[in-house]
Amino acid sequence: MGVRDNKLFAINNTAVLAGLLLFAASCGLLYQLKLDLNNSVQLLAIHMIWLLLLVWFSRGRHTTKQPVVSPFKDAFHTGLEISTMAEQVLKNQYGLMDGELSQVNNLIHDATEKLSISFHTMEEQSRTQENLVKQLISNVTQKANNDENSKSFTEEISGLVTMFSDNINIMSDGSNKLVHAMNKLDERIATIDRFLNEIDGISEQTNLLALNAAIEAARAGDAGRGFSVVADEVRSLSLRSHGFSRQIRDTFKDAKDSMKTASKIVGTMASRDMSMTLQSQNRITELMQDMDALNEEVADKLASTQTISHRIHTAVVDAVKSLQFADMSSQLIAHVQKRIGAIGLYSVQVESVLDSTVPNNESPETSQIDYTIYKEQVMQLSNVMDETVRNKPVSSQEISEQDVELF
Amino acid sequence: MANILVVDDEQNIRNILRDSLVKDNHEVFEACTGIEASAILNSKNIQVLITDLVMPDKTGLELIMEIKEQIPELNIIAISGGGGINGRFDYLPIAQLIGANNIIRKPFSIAEIKQTVANLLHS
């Protein structure tokens, strides 16, 4: 529009200049023709010619200007409206682009922060877990190395149990044999006692017979003297027999007492074995308690390890979510690029429309142009651009918990 | 246990899905475009389709519409970052309407994916 105005302005100025030059030329011509300038009629005629020329040129200028002013004015106003519309559309698009870029920025910022926290947590928990396991191994190893006989815990337990078992078996065996032997001895002693009773009976009867024989011998007088001697010897034998019987009884009594003593000794020995057994049992109990304490410590540490594993798992879940920011961001950025492309195309197309609004002086239809079609064209271009960029890929502003929608 | 097809133009997403599903003894196939996915669905016996919705060439919505006509019994899980049309019409509910059995919004967790797949296979 500006270029054409300048052209027209230059043409108009040229016309005025031409008019002035013509006037000057006519004056010169009149001078050459030696016309009497004092002649008022001639003077008036000359002035009239000059005025007519000037008027003609002025009218010509107006005549040429009037067809130019109307379309320019319409074109100018239409151009202004189109510019305003385009500016509004572009502002809107820039606003949307700014929003989308902010969204990308927030996504990246949020994801980076969460990734950082996740990795820090994983590192920290892994270290804690490592220390726990090291402590556990150290405690178990130390426990094994502190044993007095340099035997392992299990070897000692095993040895004690074996010894305990052997002793019990030996004792049991010995006790059985002893009981059996003592029972047999009791039977024998009872038998011998019966035999001794028999012997005592015989001895008493023999003594009686001897007395009777002595009495008969005394009755017989001198004839019975020899018989009396025999009777006395028999009586003596009877007494001796009774004496032996008593000694045998005493001896067996001693034997029985000895057996009792032996029994007592065995009991004492059994008691001592029992004491050793109890000591071993106490030692086993101590060892089992140590093992329980160790197991408890292991269970405790394992529970801690499990808690740590859970924390690590949670950190990994957060990291997996955060890693998806790349996908979401790239989709958003692609959409922004699409929007930029659409804006660029829109700008070129609007400029083309604006160029076509500038009227052409040489065209006879210039004054009849309906400029509203240009506005409609620009509105149509806005709609096309909106259609191009309406599909937005991501709505999330940050990497956060999302619910699973199941149905 | 099942043949699963994972469709997403982003390699990291496919890796996450593949690694988590393989641990549950599924056989996992991958496609980075809707066209590639169509070819695999026509050649393999797939029980579960997990597809992103925003992809170049053929979108996830187009893929779902096409496949639902050919294989109506196919189980479909649609995933998306929550995009939509003009900020009003969300892609995920649209996917649901056109045939997706389940929808999951990004960012998802591995547990969500595994649970959803398990529920679909059991039902």
PDB file of N, CA and C in Angstrom, chain A residues 4-17 61 64 361:
ATOM      1  N   ARG A   4       2.557   2.101  -3.492  1.00  0.00           N
ATOM      2  CA  ARG A   4       1.643   2.661  -4.491  1.00  0.00           C
ATOM      3  C   ARG A   4       1.287   4.116  -4.165  1.00  0.00           C
ATOM      4  N   ASP A   5       1.099   4.421  -2.893  1.00  0.00           N
ATOM      5  CA  ASP A   5       0.815   5.793  -2.481  1.00  0.00           C
ATOM      6  C   ASP A   5       1.917   6.723  -2.947  1.00  0.00           C
ATOM      7  N   ASN A   6       3.147   6.284  -2.710  1.00  0.00           N
ATOM      8  CA  ASN A   6       4.285   7.120  -3.097  1.00  0.00           C
ATOM      9  C   ASN A   6       4.291   7.370  -4.599  1.00  0.00           C
ATOM     10  N   LYS A   7       3.940   6.338  -5.318  1.00  0.00           N
ATOM     11  CA  LYS A   7       3.927   6.485  -6.816  1.00  0.00           C
ATOM     12  C   LYS A   7       2.913   7.550  -7.231  1.00  0.00           C
ATOM     13  N   LEU A   8       1.752   7.381  -6.651  1.00  0.00           N
ATOM     14  CA  LEU A   8       0.688   8.325  -7.004  1.00  0.00           C
ATOM     15  C   LEU A   8       1.072   9.756  -6.626  1.00  0.00           C
ATOM     16  N   PHE A   9       1.661   9.863  -5.430  1.00  0.00           N
ATOM     17  CA  PHE A   9       2.097  11.181  -4.955  1.00  0.00           C
ATOM     18  C   PHE A   9       3.122  11.769  -5.922  1.00  0.00           C
ATOM     19  N   ALA A  10       4.045  10.911  -6.375  1.00  0.00           N
ATOM     20  CA  ALA A  10       5.063  11.389  -7.328  1.00  0.00           C
ATOM     21  C   ALA A  10       4.398  11.828  -8.630  1.00  0.00           C
ATOM     22  N   ILE A  11       3.429  11.059  -9.080  1.00  0.00           N
ATOM     23  CA  ILE A  11       2.728  11.412 -10.337  1.00  0.00           C
ATOM     24  C   ILE A  11       2.020  12.762 -10.190  1.00  0.00           C
ATOM     25  N   ASN A  12       1.338  12.954  -9.042  1.00  0.00           N
ATOM     26  CA  ASN A  12       0.630  14.212  -8.814  1.00  0.00           C
ATOM     27  C   ASN A  12       1.588  15.402  -8.799  1.00  0.00           C
ATOM     28  N   ASN A  13       2.693  15.274  -8.111  1.00  0.00           N
ATOM     29  CA  ASN A  13       3.689  16.349  -8.053  1.00  0.00           C
ATOM     30  C   ASN A  13       4.201  16.682  -9.450  1.00  0.00           C
ATOM     31  N   THR A  14       4.383  15.631 -10.220  1.00  0.00           N
ATOM     32  CA  THR A  14       4.888  15.828 -11.592  1.00  0.00           C
ATOM     33  C   THR A  14       3.866  16.621 -12.416  1.00  0.00           C
ATOM     34  N   ALA A  15       2.620  16.316 -12.154  1.00  0.00           N
ATOM     35  CA  ALA A  15       1.566  17.033 -12.896  1.00  0.00           C
ATOM     36  C   ALA A  15       1.595  18.522 -12.562  1.00  0.00           C
ATOM     37  N   VAL A  16       1.738  18.840 -11.292  1.00  0.00           N
ATOM     38  CA  VAL A  16       1.781  20.262 -10.885  1.00  0.00           C
ATOM     39  C   VAL A  16       2.988  20.946 -11.493  1.00  0.00           C
ATOM     40  N   LEU A  17       4.095  20.244 -11.428  1.00  0.00           N
ATOM     41  CA  LEU A  17       5.347  20.811 -11.971  1.00  0.00           C
ATOM     42  C   LEU A  17       5.184  21.063 -13.470  1.00  0.00           C
ATOM     43  N   ARG A  61      -5.643  15.836 -10.773  1.00  0.00           N
ATOM     44  CA  ARG A  61      -5.045  15.204  -9.569  1.00  0.00           C
ATOM     45  C   ARG A  61      -6.148  14.629  -8.694  1.00  0.00           C
ATOM     46  N   THR A  64      -7.748  11.757 -10.387  1.00  0.00           N
ATOM     47  CA  THR A  64      -6.997  10.484 -10.253  1.00  0.00           C
ATOM     48  C   THR A  64      -6.950  10.035  -8.794  1.00  0.00           C
ATOM     49  N   ASN A 361      -4.046   0.254  -8.914  1.00  0.00           N
ATOM     50  CA  ASN A 361      -4.631   1.456  -9.519  1.00  0.00           C
ATOM     51  C   ASN A 361      -5.076   1.237 -10.946  1.00  0.00           C
TER      52      ASN A 361
END
